[in-house]
Coordinates of C-alpha atoms in Angstrom, one line a residue:
I1 CA 0.0 0.0 0.0
L2 CA 2.8 2.5 0.9
S3 CA 6.0 3.1 -0.9
H4 CA 9.1 3.8 1.2
E5 CA 11.8 3.8 -1.4
N6 CA 12.9 7.4 -1.0
V7 CA 12.4 9.3 2.2
F8 CA 14.1 12.7 2.1
S9 CA 14.7 15.2 4.8
P10 CA 12.7 18.4 4.4
S11 CA 15.6 20.6 3.2
V12 CA 18.2 20.1 0.5
S13 CA 21.2 20.4 2.7
E14 CA 21.2 19.6 6.4
P15 CA 23.9 20.0 9.0
K16 CA 25.1 17.0 10.9
H17 CA 22.9 17.9 13.9
D18 CA 19.5 19.6 13.5
F19 CA 16.5 20.1 15.9
R20 CA 13.1 21.5 14.9
E21 CA 10.0 22.0 17.0
E22 CA 6.5 23.1 16.1
L23 CA 3.0 23.2 17.5
V24 CA -0.2 22.9 15.3
I25 CA -3.5 24.2 16.8
R26 CA -6.7 23.2 15.1
P27 CA -10.3 23.8 16.1
L28 CA -12.4 20.7 15.8
H29 CA -16.0 20.1 14.5
S30 CA -17.1 19.2 18.1
G31 CA -16.0 22.6 19.4
D32 CA -12.9 21.1 21.1
I33 CA -9.3 22.3 20.4
Y34 CA -6.7 20.0 19.0
A35 CA -3.0 20.7 19.8
S36 CA -0.2 18.7 18.1
F37 CA 3.4 19.0 19.2
Q38 CA 6.2 17.7 17.1
F39 CA 9.9 17.8 18.0
R40 CA 12.3 16.4 15.4
T41 CA 16.0 15.7 15.9
L42 CA 18.3 14.7 13.0
W43 CA 21.8 13.2 13.4
K44 CA 24.1 12.2 10.6
T45 CA 25.8 9.1 12.0
N46 CA 26.1 5.4 11.5
F47 CA 25.6 3.3 14.6
R48 CA 26.4 0.1 12.7
E49 CA 29.9 1.1 11.6
N50 CA 31.0 3.6 14.2
K51 CA 31.1 3.3 17.9
V52 CA 29.3 6.6 18.9
S53 CA 30.4 8.0 22.2
H54 CA 29.7 11.8 21.9
Y55 CA 26.1 12.9 21.8
R56 CA 25.0 16.5 21.3
L57 CA 21.3 16.8 20.4
F58 CA 20.3 13.2 20.0
P59 CA 19.5 11.5 23.4
K60 CA 22.2 9.1 24.5
S61 CA 19.7 6.6 26.0
L62 CA 18.0 6.0 22.7
G63 CA 21.3 6.1 20.7
Q64 CA 22.6 3.2 22.9
V65 CA 19.4 1.3 22.3
I66 CA 19.8 1.6 18.5
S67 CA 23.4 0.5 18.7
K68 CA 23.1 -2.3 21.2
F69 CA 19.9 -4.0 19.8
S70 CA 20.6 -3.3 16.1
V71 CA 17.3 -1.4 15.7
R72 CA 16.4 -0.2 12.3
E73 CA 13.1 1.5 13.2
L74 CA 11.3 2.0 16.5
H75 CA 7.8 3.4 17.0
I76 CA 6.2 3.6 20.5
S77 CA 3.2 5.5 21.7
F78 CA 1.4 6.0 25.0
T79 CA -2.2 7.1 24.8
Q80 CA -5.0 7.8 27.2
G81 CA -8.5 8.0 25.7
Y82 CA -9.9 7.2 22.3
W83 CA -9.7 9.4 19.2
R84 CA -13.2 10.1 18.0
T85 CA -12.8 10.2 14.3
M86 CA -16.3 11.2 13.4
Q87 CA -16.3 14.2 15.8
W88 CA -12.7 15.3 15.5
G89 CA -11.5 14.2 12.0
Q90 CA -8.2 12.5 11.3
P91 CA -5.3 13.0 13.7
Y92 CA -1.8 13.9 12.4
Q93 CA -0.3 11.0 14.4
P94 CA -2.8 8.2 15.0
A95 CA -2.3 5.9 18.0
P96 CA -4.5 3.3 19.8
P97 CA -5.5 3.5 23.4
G98 CA -2.9 2.2 25.8
T99 CA 0.7 1.4 24.6
E100 CA 1.7 0.5 21.1
L101 CA 5.2 -0.7 20.1
W102 CA 6.5 -1.9 16.8
V103 CA 10.1 -2.4 15.9
W104 CA 12.1 -3.3 12.7
F105 CA 15.5 -4.9 13.5
Q106 CA 18.5 -5.0 11.3
D107 CA 19.0 -8.2 9.2
S108 CA 22.2 -8.9 11.3
V109 CA 20.1 -9.9 14.3
T110 CA 20.0 -13.7 14.7
D111 CA 17.7 -14.1 17.7
V112 CA 14.9 -11.6 17.0
D113 CA 12.6 -12.9 19.8
G114 CA 15.4 -12.7 22.4
T115 CA 16.4 -9.2 21.3
W116 CA 12.8 -8.1 21.3
K117 CA 12.4 -9.3 24.9
K118 CA 15.5 -7.5 26.0
L119 CA 14.5 -4.3 24.1
T120 CA 11.1 -4.2 25.8
N121 CA 12.6 -4.4 29.2
V122 CA 15.1 -1.6 28.5
L123 CA 12.3 0.6 27.1
S124 CA 10.3 -0.2 30.2
G125 CA 13.0 1.4 32.3
I126 CA 13.5 4.4 30.0
F127 CA 9.9 5.4 29.9
C128 CA 8.8 4.1 33.3
A129 CA 6.1 1.9 31.7
S130 CA 4.9 -1.7 32.0
L131 CA 6.5 -2.7 28.7
N132 CA 8.1 -5.7 30.5
F133 CA 4.6 -7.3 30.3
I134 CA 5.1 -7.7 26.5
D135 CA 5.8 -11.3 25.7
S136 CA 5.0 -13.9 23.1
T137 CA 1.3 -14.0 24.2
N138 CA 0.7 -10.5 22.9
T139 CA 3.3 -10.1 20.2
V140 CA 2.6 -10.7 16.5
Q141 CA 4.6 -10.6 13.3
P142 CA 2.5 -8.9 10.6
S143 CA 3.1 -9.9 7.1
A144 CA 1.6 -6.9 5.3
S145 CA 1.0 -4.1 7.8
F146 CA 3.5 -1.7 9.3
K147 CA 6.0 -1.3 6.4
P148 CA 9.2 0.6 7.2
L149 CA 8.7 4.3 7.2
G150 CA 12.4 5.0 6.8
V151 CA 14.7 4.7 3.8
G152 CA 15.3 1.2 2.5
N153 CA 13.4 -1.5 0.6
A154 CA 14.1 -4.5 2.9
T155 CA 10.7 -5.9 4.0
D156 CA 11.6 -9.2 5.5
H157 CA 8.9 -9.5 8.1
R158 CA 11.0 -11.9 10.2
F159 CA 12.6 -8.8 11.7
L160 CA 9.3 -7.0 12.5
R161 CA 7.6 -7.3 15.9
Y162 CA 4.3 -5.6 16.9
A163 CA 2.6 -5.5 20.4
T164 CA 0.0 -3.5 22.3
L165 CA -0.9 -3.1 25.9
P166 CA -4.4 -1.6 25.8
R167 CA -4.7 -1.5 29.5
E168 CA -1.6 0.7 30.1
I169 CA -2.4 3.9 32.0
V170 CA -0.4 7.0 31.0
C171 CA 0.6 9.3 33.8
T172 CA 3.3 11.9 34.8
E173 CA 5.9 9.1 35.2
N174 CA 5.7 8.5 31.5
L175 CA 5.8 12.2 30.4
T176 CA 8.8 13.2 32.6
P177 CA 11.3 10.8 30.9
W178 CA 9.8 11.7 27.5
K179 CA 10.5 15.4 28.1
K180 CA 14.1 14.6 29.2
L181 CA 14.8 13.3 25.7
L182 CA 14.4 16.8 24.3
P183 CA 17.6 18.9 23.8
C184 CA 16.2 21.7 25.9
G185 CA 14.0 19.5 28.1
S186 CA 11.0 21.4 29.4
T187 CA 12.9 24.6 30.4
A188 CA 12.6 26.4 27.0
G189 CA 10.8 26.3 23.7
L190 CA 7.4 24.7 23.1
A191 CA 8.0 22.0 25.7
V192 CA 7.3 24.6 28.4
L193 CA 3.6 24.2 27.6
L194 CA 3.7 20.5 28.4
K195 CA 2.3 20.8 31.9
S196 CA 1.2 17.5 33.4
E197 CA -1.9 18.7 35.2
K198 CA -3.3 20.3 32.0
L199 CA -2.4 17.5 29.6
F200 CA -3.9 14.7 31.7
H201 CA -7.0 16.8 32.4
S202 CA -8.1 16.5 28.8
S203 CA -10.4 14.4 26.6
F204 CA -7.5 12.8 24.8
H205 CA -3.7 12.8 25.1
S206 CA -1.0 10.8 23.3
Q207 CA 2.8 10.9 23.4
A208 CA 5.0 9.0 21.0
V209 CA 8.6 8.4 19.9
H210 CA 9.5 7.5 16.3
I211 CA 13.0 6.6 15.2
R212 CA 13.9 5.9 11.6
P213 CA 16.7 6.4 9.1
I214 CA 16.1 9.0 6.4
C215 CA 18.0 10.5 3.5
H216 CA 20.4 13.2 4.5
D217 CA 20.3 15.0 1.2
W218 CA 18.1 14.9 -1.9
E219 CA 20.5 12.5 -3.7
C220 CA 20.3 10.1 -0.7
K221 CA 24.1 9.5 -0.7
A222 CA 24.1 9.7 3.1
T223 CA 21.5 8.8 5.7
S224 CA 20.6 10.4 9.0
W225 CA 18.8 9.2 12.0
E226 CA 15.5 10.9 12.7
L227 CA 14.0 11.1 16.2
R228 CA 10.5 12.5 16.1
Q229 CA 8.7 13.1 19.4
T230 CA 5.1 13.9 19.3
V231 CA 2.4 14.9 21.7
N232 CA -1.3 15.1 20.6
V233 CA -3.9 16.5 23.0
V234 CA -7.6 17.4 22.7
F235 CA -9.0 20.0 25.1
D236 CA -12.6 20.3 26.0
R237 CA -13.7 23.8 25.1
H238 CA -16.3 23.9 27.9
I239 CA -13.6 23.1 30.4
S240 CA -10.6 25.0 29.0
A241 CA -12.6 28.1 27.9
Q242 CA -15.4 28.0 30.5
G243 CA -17.9 27.5 27.7
K244 CA -16.9 30.7 25.8
R245 CA -16.2 30.8 22.1
E246 CA -12.6 31.8 22.7
W247 CA -9.5 30.2 24.1
S248 CA -5.8 31.0 24.6
L249 CA -2.6 29.2 25.3
F250 CA -2.8 30.1 29.0
K251 CA -6.4 28.7 29.3
M252 CA -5.2 25.4 27.8
F253 CA -1.7 25.0 29.2
S254 CA -1.7 27.4 32.2
R255 CA 1.5 28.8 30.7
T256 CA 2.7 31.2 28.0
L257 CA 5.7 31.1 25.7
T258 CA 8.6 33.4 26.4
E259 CA 11.4 32.1 24.2
A260 CA 12.3 29.4 21.7
C261 CA 14.6 26.5 22.4
P262 CA 18.2 28.0 21.8
L263 CA 19.3 24.7 20.2
A264 CA 16.4 24.6 17.7
S265 CA 16.9 25.7 14.1
S266 CA 13.2 26.2 13.7
S267 CA 10.5 26.9 16.3
K268 CA 7.0 27.7 14.9
I269 CA 3.3 27.6 15.9
Y270 CA 0.8 26.9 13.1
V271 CA -2.9 27.9 13.7
D272 CA -5.4 26.5 11.3
I273 CA -7.5 29.5 10.0
T274 CA -9.1 27.8 7.0
D275 CA -12.6 29.2 6.5
S276 CA -15.6 27.1 7.5
P277 CA -18.3 26.3 5.0
Q278 CA -20.5 29.0 6.5
G279 CA -17.8 31.6 5.9
E280 CA -16.8 32.0 9.5
Q281 CA -13.3 33.2 10.1
L282 CA -11.0 32.8 13.1
E283 CA -9.8 35.9 14.9
L284 CA -6.2 35.7 16.1
S285 CA -4.7 37.8 18.9
P286 CA -2.0 38.9 18.4
P287 CA -2.3 39.0 14.6
T288 CA 0.5 37.8 12.4
S289 CA 1.3 38.5 8.8
L290 CA 2.9 35.1 8.2
L291 CA 0.6 32.7 6.3
S292 CA 1.3 29.3 5.0
Q293 CA -0.6 26.7 3.0
A294 CA 0.0 23.0 3.5
V295 CA -1.6 19.8 2.3
A296 CA -2.5 17.7 5.4
L297 CA -4.5 14.5 5.3
G298 CA -5.6 15.1 1.8
D299 CA -6.9 18.6 2.2
R300 CA -5.3 22.0 1.6
R301 CA -5.3 24.0 4.7
T302 CA -4.3 27.6 5.5
F303 CA -2.3 28.4 8.6
S304 CA -1.2 31.5 10.5
V305 CA 2.4 31.0 11.4
Y306 CA 4.2 32.3 14.5
D307 CA 8.0 32.1 14.3
L308 CA 9.4 31.9 17.8
K309 CA 12.9 32.5 16.5
Q310 CA 11.9 36.1 15.6
Q311 CA 12.2 38.5 18.5
S312 CA 9.2 40.5 17.3
T313 CA 6.9 37.6 18.1
F314 CA 7.6 38.0 21.8
G315 CA 7.1 41.8 21.7
M316 CA 3.3 41.1 21.6
T317 CA 0.8 39.3 23.8
H318 CA 1.5 35.6 24.2
S319 CA -2.0 34.4 23.6
L320 CA -4.1 33.2 20.7
N321 CA -7.9 33.6 20.9
L322 CA -9.8 31.7 18.3
L323 CA -13.5 31.2 17.3
I324 CA -14.6 27.7 16.6
R325 CA -15.2 26.5 13.0
D326 CA -16.5 23.3 11.3
M327 CA -14.2 20.6 10.1
L328 CA -14.6 18.3 7.1
R329 CA -16.1 14.8 7.6
P330 CA -13.4 12.1 7.5
L331 CA -13.4 9.9 4.5
L332 CA -12.3 6.8 6.5
H333 CA -13.7 5.9 9.8
A334 CA -13.9 2.6 11.8
E335 CA -15.4 1.2 15.0
R336 CA -15.6 -2.2 16.7
Y337 CA -17.7 -3.9 19.3
V338 CA -18.5 -7.3 20.8
A339 CA -21.9 -9.0 20.4
G340 CA -23.4 -12.1 21.9
Y341 CA -24.7 -13.1 25.3
G342 CA -23.4 -15.4 28.0
L343 CA -19.9 -16.4 28.8
H344 CA -19.3 -19.1 26.2
M345 CA -19.7 -17.8 22.6
G346 CA -19.3 -14.3 21.2
E347 CA -18.8 -12.3 18.0
I348 CA -16.5 -9.4 17.1
H349 CA -17.9 -6.8 14.7
T350 CA -15.6 -4.4 12.9
L351 CA -17.3 -1.6 10.9
M352 CA -15.3 0.4 8.3
Y353 CA -16.9 3.5 6.8
N354 CA -16.1 4.9 3.4
N355 CA -17.6 8.4 3.2
H356 CA -16.3 9.3 -0.3
P357 CA -19.2 10.1 -2.6
Y358 CA -17.9 8.2 -5.7
R359 CA -14.5 6.5 -5.2
S360 CA -13.7 3.2 -3.7
F361 CA -10.3 2.3 -2.2
P362 CA -8.6 -0.7 -0.5
V363 CA -7.8 -0.9 3.2
L364 CA -5.6 -3.3 5.0
L365 CA -7.1 -4.6 8.2
L366 CA -5.0 -6.1 11.0
E367 CA -6.6 -7.9 13.9
S368 CA -4.6 -9.2 16.9
V369 CA -6.8 -11.2 19.3
P370 CA -5.5 -12.8 22.5
W371 CA -5.3 -16.6 22.6
Y372 CA -8.0 -17.0 25.3
L373 CA -10.6 -15.9 22.6
R374 CA -10.6 -18.8 20.3
L375 CA -11.6 -17.6 16.9
Y376 CA -13.7 -19.7 14.5
I377 CA -12.3 -18.5 11.2
H378 CA -14.8 -20.5 9.2
T379 CA -17.4 -18.0 10.5
L380 CA -15.5 -15.0 9.1
T381 CA -17.8 -12.8 6.9
V382 CA -17.2 -9.5 5.1
T383 CA -20.2 -7.6 3.8
S384 CA -20.7 -4.3 2.1
K385 CA -24.1 -2.8 1.3
G386 CA -25.8 -6.2 2.2
K387 CA -23.6 -8.2 -0.2
D388 CA -20.5 -10.4 0.4
N389 CA -17.2 -8.6 -0.1
K390 CA -14.4 -11.1 -0.7
P391 CA -11.0 -9.9 0.5
S392 CA -8.3 -10.0 -2.1
Y393 CA -5.6 -10.9 0.5
I394 CA -5.9 -12.9 3.7
H395 CA -3.2 -13.9 6.1
Y396 CA -4.1 -15.8 9.3
Q397 CA -1.8 -17.2 11.9
P398 CA -3.6 -19.2 14.5
S399 CA -2.9 -18.7 18.2
K400 CA -1.2 -21.1 20.6
D401 CA -2.4 -21.3 24.1
R402 CA -0.3 -19.2 26.4
V403 CA 2.3 -18.7 23.6
R404 CA 1.0 -16.3 21.0
P405 CA -2.2 -14.5 19.9
H406 CA -4.2 -14.7 16.8
L407 CA -3.1 -12.7 13.8
L408 CA -5.5 -11.8 11.0
E409 CA -4.7 -9.5 8.0
M410 CA -7.0 -8.8 5.1
L411 CA -7.0 -6.5 2.1
I412 CA -10.6 -5.3 1.6
Q413 CA -12.1 -2.9 -1.1
L414 CA -14.5 -0.4 0.4
P415 CA -17.2 0.8 -2.0
P416 CA -18.2 4.5 -2.0
I417 CA -20.7 5.7 0.6
S418 CA -20.8 2.3 2.3
V419 CA -20.3 0.5 5.6
T420 CA -18.2 -2.7 5.4
E421 CA -18.7 -5.1 8.3
V422 CA -16.3 -7.8 9.3
T423 CA -17.6 -10.4 11.8
V424 CA -16.0 -13.4 13.3
Q425 CA -17.2 -15.7 16.1
F426 CA -15.1 -16.7 19.1
E427 CA -15.2 -19.0 22.1
R428 CA -14.1 -17.9 25.5
A429 CA -11.4 -20.1 27.1
L430 CA -11.3 -21.0 30.8
L431 CA -8.1 -19.8 32.3
K432 CA -6.0 -21.2 35.1
W433 CA -6.7 -19.6 38.5
T434 CA -3.2 -18.1 38.5
E435 CA -3.7 -16.4 35.1
Y436 CA -6.5 -14.1 36.2
T437 CA -5.9 -10.5 36.9
P438 CA -6.4 -9.0 40.4
D439 CA -9.8 -7.6 39.2
P440 CA -11.1 -10.4 36.9
N441 CA -14.6 -9.2 37.0
H442 CA -13.5 -5.9 35.3
G443 CA -12.9 -7.9 32.1
F444 CA -9.9 -8.5 29.8
Y445 CA -8.8 -6.0 27.2
V446 CA -8.4 -6.7 23.5
G447 CA -6.1 -4.3 21.5
S448 CA -7.4 -2.0 18.8
S449 CA -7.8 -3.1 15.2
V450 CA -5.4 -1.3 12.8
I451 CA -6.7 -0.1 9.4
S452 CA -4.1 1.2 6.9
S453 CA -5.1 2.8 3.6
L454 CA -4.3 5.2 0.8
V455 CA -7.3 7.5 0.9
P456 CA -8.3 9.6 -2.2
S457 CA -7.2 13.2 -1.7
I458 CA -9.4 16.2 -2.3
V459 CA -6.5 18.2 -3.7
A460 CA -3.3 17.3 -5.5
M461 CA -0.6 16.2 -3.1
D462 CA 2.9 17.7 -3.2
T463 CA 5.3 14.8 -3.8
N464 CA 8.5 17.0 -3.9
M465 CA 10.3 15.7 -0.8
T466 CA 13.2 18.2 -1.2
Q467 CA 11.4 21.4 -0.3
E468 CA 10.8 22.4 3.3
R469 CA 7.4 21.5 4.7
P470 CA 5.8 21.6 8.1
L471 CA 6.6 18.5 10.3
F472 CA 2.9 17.6 10.7
S473 CA 2.5 17.0 6.9
S474 CA 5.7 15.1 6.2
F475 CA 5.8 11.9 8.3
F476 CA 4.2 9.4 6.0
P477 CA 6.0 9.3 2.6
N478 CA 3.9 8.8 -0.5
K479 CA 4.7 9.0 -4.2
E480 CA 1.1 9.4 -5.5
E481 CA -0.4 12.8 -5.9
S482 CA -4.1 11.7 -5.8
T483 CA -3.9 9.8 -2.5
Y484 CA -2.6 10.2 1.0
F485 CA -1.7 7.5 3.5
T486 CA -3.6 7.2 6.8
R487 CA -3.9 4.8 9.6
V488 CA -7.0 4.4 11.7
Y489 CA -7.4 2.6 15.1
T490 CA -10.7 1.3 16.5
E491 CA -11.7 1.2 20.1
P492 CA -10.2 -1.5 22.3
L493 CA -12.6 -4.2 23.4
L494 CA -13.4 -5.2 27.0
V495 CA -14.4 -8.9 27.1
N496 CA -15.7 -10.8 30.1
L497 CA -14.3 -14.4 30.6
P498 CA -15.7 -17.2 32.7
T499 CA -14.5 -16.3 36.2
P500 CA -14.6 -18.7 39.1
D501 CA -15.7 -17.6 42.6
F502 CA -12.5 -16.6 44.1
S503 CA -14.1 -16.1 47.5
M504 CA -14.8 -19.9 47.8
P505 CA -11.0 -20.9 47.9
Y506 CA -10.6 -18.2 50.5
N507 CA -13.3 -19.7 52.7
V508 CA -11.9 -23.2 52.2
I509 CA -8.5 -22.0 53.1
C510 CA -9.8 -20.3 56.3
L511 CA -11.8 -23.4 57.3
T512 CA -8.9 -25.8 56.5
C513 CA -6.5 -23.7 58.5
T514 CA -8.9 -23.6 61.5
V515 CA -9.4 -27.4 61.4
V516 CA -5.6 -28.0 61.1
A517 CA -4.8 -25.6 63.9
V518 CA -7.4 -27.1 66.3
G519 CA -7.3 -30.8 65.4
Y520 CA -3.6 -31.2 64.5
G521 CA -2.5 -28.9 67.3
S522 CA -4.3 -30.9 69.9
L523 CA -3.1 -34.3 68.6
Y524 CA 0.4 -33.0 68.4
N525 CA 0.2 -31.8 71.9
L526 CA -1.0 -35.1 73.2
L527 CA 1.7 -37.0 71.3
T528 CA 4.7 -34.9 72.4
R529 CA 3.7 -34.0 76.0
S530 CA 5.4 -36.0 78.8
F531 CA 3.2 -36.9 81.9
Q532 CA 4.5 -37.2 85.5
V533 CA 2.6 -38.4 88.6
E534 CA 2.8 -36.1 91.5
E535 CA 2.0 -37.3 95.1
P536 CA -0.5 -35.1 97.0
S537 CA 1.1 -32.8 99.6
P538 CA 0.6 -33.9 103.3
G539 CA -1.6 -32.0 105.7
L540 CA -0.4 -29.5 108.3
A541 CA -0.5 -31.9 111.3
K542 CA 1.5 -34.5 109.4
R543 CA 4.1 -32.0 108.4
I544 CA 4.5 -30.8 112.0
A545 CA 4.8 -34.4 113.2
N546 CA 7.5 -35.1 110.6
V547 CA 9.5 -32.1 111.8
I548 CA 9.3 -33.3 115.4
R549 CA 10.3 -36.8 114.4
K550 CA 13.2 -35.5 112.4
M551 CA 14.5 -33.5 115.4
R552 CA 14.2 -36.7 117.6
G553 CA 16.0 -38.7 114.9
V554 CA 13.0 -40.9 114.1
P555 CA 12.0 -41.7 110.5
P556 CA 9.2 -39.5 109.1
L557 CA 5.7 -40.9 108.9

């Protein structure tokens, strides 16, 4: 679906070290505010040939990970909440709820599974997350999804691993080490706005780290390592702006910007001011004369640009007040739910919406289901507009109990203005009592489905990779002008499994311990105690008589 033959850096000539930061602010159709941070660090080096010991802008902890574990690409995200595509449109950086990790290793790695296990433990320590719970039971090896986003054509999927932890909770302990990877940390630049109390008091927040090799120049004679750190957050207008039709940086983040990161070559804020269908325009305060047009997610948008590297920007008020405008309806949308009743059989339904008025396009669906939900693949059905829709490609890897999950990949053609439904039945397995979570009645999570597609674009895309473009529009490379690549995640599922009454073993243990303590204790006491016969003590008259007899030298009575 996606071509990755040539991935160029945004400018024609890049220095050996380069750091750029930007913030995109976009009003949403629901009235909420979408803020997308991107921090990109470039480094021209070769971890495979050279032993790197000096680090300037690139974080040393991640550089050592790339070198030690022969990592070719690494993508990890931590997300709290679910992105509502129908209300908010498409995000710049999609991510499923919980934690997602997928890694491409170099072809020199001999033991991929062993290296993958060590890598997850190291990343668990770096990001203070529960990545050490990633094992063979929740790791899959996709055959068509998750192609390399960096330079190179090697697509041997033996060196690809993908895993999700949908139950992972994102908190300040994950954000703090993420901010320490930035050259300026959270002391200067756009990272000053990343205040934990405000970010986590939002409708949706996601932080991610993407590492890949890209071309250093337009001829691609040399390669550079790109580290792209992103934060995406959606603020509720009624909470951030107290229900008013205006907002500011201080209302969202409780902070204002005072300076750019001194180590950054570019530091900009983009505010989407594209007119709404009703002709409403956004009012910006302070105003700016810098305007930019960029193609993002298949649509040409107009942005007001605030360059933090210019001193004149900080000579005005550091706040941006915007009115809310409508957004376009997304062309691709997906959702998923569980049907059925009881705790024996069930059915997974995945709905994919194509809202394009006249064009159909293919999508690649990836389903990763835990082993304790035993899929019946013969019940798999794909229907569009009430008719069967036969997939052109199907890859299924059955699960092994307590070893690996199910893996299902399908290439499906979505007709225009249609809803395509994928259903499959499953049977719930009965786990061992030691395999249940501490709160088994809460349910067990199933990771999100992943839908990848080249969606038809409303405007002609710019495929010239050599010119400078905003970071939010240049992550997914694509050679076609009439389409753009997007990835959509569905909701995670919460499935109830047959759960034994864990209070009964507790009662049995208490009763057994009581019986053992009383019965065995008494028997043991009788068997081990020694008995001695003691004669009764004589009376007072007899003792006095014995004393007199002893004084007279007569034997006692």
